[in-house]
Amino acid sequence: MERLTGQVKAWRETLTATLALATELKPYTIERLLAADDAELGAQVAHGELGGRRPLTAEQLQAAETIDTWVKGIEARGGNEEQMLAGMYAYMAPFKQILDTSSPADMDQLCARYPGFARFALLLKSA
């Protein structure tokens, strides 16, 4: 009986997690996509908002904050863009991770929230 009770508990946890994931993915179902107006769907794809806005992940926020802190540290010590460019390599992987997982709207939000991150992005764009 104890073994079966443990299995039921494990199944319940799995089912709860599965239902939560299904709810999260509901806006992205094929039925939703087929029902959407072509112009609306195109605009969502173009802006990276297909199915509605998804919140920034903890990983995206942490990486942006790390870059922001690093840039602000250089600025606080009177550093310039040359010093930033010289030290950027260590932060390129987290920045690329953000680029690969973010929409343009996400990037705008991160740049607005983290000015050092925005400066890093602009420096890369101009380099």
Coordinates of C-alpha atoms in Angstrom, one line a residue:
M1 CA 0.0 0.0 0.0
E2 CA 2.8 2.4 0.8
R3 CA 4.5 1.7 -2.5
L4 CA 1.2 2.5 -4.4
T5 CA 0.7 5.6 -2.4
G6 CA 4.1 6.8 -3.3
Q7 CA 3.4 6.0 -7.0
V8 CA 0.2 8.0 -6.9
K9 CA 1.9 10.9 -5.4
A10 CA 4.6 10.8 -8.1
W11 CA 2.0 10.6 -10.8
R12 CA 0.1 13.5 -9.3
E13 CA 3.2 15.6 -9.3
T14 CA 3.9 14.7 -12.9
L15 CA 0.4 15.4 -14.0
T16 CA 0.4 18.8 -12.2
A17 CA 3.6 19.7 -14.0
T18 CA 2.3 18.5 -17.3
L19 CA -1.0 20.5 -17.0
A20 CA 1.0 23.6 -16.0
L21 CA 3.2 23.2 -19.1
A22 CA 0.1 22.6 -21.3
T23 CA -1.5 25.8 -20.0
E24 CA 1.7 27.7 -20.7
L25 CA 1.9 26.4 -24.2
K26 CA -1.7 26.8 -25.1
P27 CA -1.2 30.1 -27.0
Y28 CA 1.3 28.3 -29.3
T29 CA -1.0 25.4 -30.4
I30 CA -1.6 24.8 -34.1
E31 CA -5.2 25.6 -33.7
R32 CA -4.4 29.0 -32.3
L33 CA -1.9 29.7 -35.2
L34 CA -4.4 28.6 -37.8
A35 CA -7.2 30.7 -36.4
A36 CA -5.0 33.9 -36.3
D37 CA -5.3 36.5 -39.0
D38 CA -2.4 36.5 -41.4
A39 CA -1.4 40.1 -40.7
E40 CA -1.6 39.5 -36.9
L41 CA 0.4 36.3 -37.1
G42 CA 3.1 38.1 -39.3
A43 CA 3.4 40.9 -36.9
Q44 CA 3.8 38.6 -33.9
V45 CA 6.5 36.6 -35.7
A46 CA 8.3 39.8 -36.7
H47 CA 8.3 41.1 -33.2
G48 CA 9.1 37.7 -31.6
E49 CA 5.8 37.7 -29.7
L50 CA 4.1 34.7 -31.3
G51 CA 1.4 33.6 -29.0
G52 CA 1.8 36.5 -26.7
R53 CA 4.6 37.9 -24.6
R54 CA 6.6 35.5 -22.5
P55 CA 8.3 36.9 -19.5
L56 CA 12.1 37.1 -19.4
T57 CA 13.7 34.1 -17.9
A58 CA 15.8 34.2 -14.7
E59 CA 18.8 33.2 -16.8
Q60 CA 18.3 36.2 -19.2
L61 CA 17.9 38.6 -16.3
Q62 CA 20.9 37.2 -14.5
A63 CA 23.1 37.4 -17.5
A64 CA 22.0 40.9 -18.3
E65 CA 22.6 42.0 -14.7
T66 CA 26.1 40.5 -14.7
I67 CA 27.0 42.4 -17.9
D68 CA 25.4 45.6 -16.5
T69 CA 27.4 45.3 -13.3
W70 CA 30.7 44.7 -15.1
V71 CA 30.1 47.7 -17.4
K72 CA 29.1 50.0 -14.5
G73 CA 32.3 48.9 -12.6
I74 CA 34.5 50.0 -15.5
E75 CA 32.6 53.3 -15.7
A76 CA 32.9 53.8 -11.9
R77 CA 36.7 53.4 -12.2
G78 CA 36.8 56.0 -15.0
G79 CA 37.3 53.4 -17.7
N80 CA 36.5 54.0 -21.3
E81 CA 35.3 52.0 -24.3
E82 CA 38.7 50.6 -25.1
Q83 CA 38.8 49.0 -21.7
M84 CA 35.4 47.6 -22.2
L85 CA 36.3 46.2 -25.6
A86 CA 39.4 44.6 -24.1
G87 CA 37.4 42.8 -21.4
M88 CA 34.3 41.9 -23.4
Y89 CA 35.4 38.4 -24.4
A90 CA 34.5 37.0 -21.0
Y91 CA 30.9 38.3 -21.4
M92 CA 30.3 37.3 -25.0
A93 CA 28.8 33.9 -24.3
P94 CA 26.2 35.2 -21.9
F95 CA 25.4 38.0 -24.3
K96 CA 25.0 35.6 -27.2
Q97 CA 22.8 33.4 -25.0
I98 CA 20.5 36.4 -24.4
L99 CA 20.5 37.2 -28.2
D100 CA 19.6 33.6 -29.1
T101 CA 16.7 33.4 -26.6
S102 CA 15.2 37.0 -26.8
S103 CA 12.9 38.8 -29.0
P104 CA 13.6 42.4 -30.1
A105 CA 11.1 43.5 -27.5
D106 CA 12.9 41.5 -24.8
M107 CA 16.2 43.2 -25.8
D108 CA 14.5 46.6 -25.5
Q109 CA 13.2 45.7 -22.1
L110 CA 16.7 44.5 -20.9
C111 CA 18.4 47.6 -22.3
A112 CA 15.9 49.9 -20.5
R113 CA 16.3 48.0 -17.2
Y114 CA 20.1 47.7 -17.4
P115 CA 21.9 50.7 -18.8
G116 CA 25.3 49.0 -18.6
F117 CA 23.9 46.1 -20.7
A118 CA 22.6 48.6 -23.2
R119 CA 26.0 50.2 -23.5
F120 CA 27.6 46.8 -24.0
A121 CA 25.1 46.0 -26.8
L122 CA 25.7 49.4 -28.5
L123 CA 29.5 48.9 -28.2
L124 CA 29.2 45.6 -29.9
K125 CA 26.9 46.9 -32.6
S126 CA 29.4 49.8 -33.4
A127 CA 32.5 47.6 -33.2

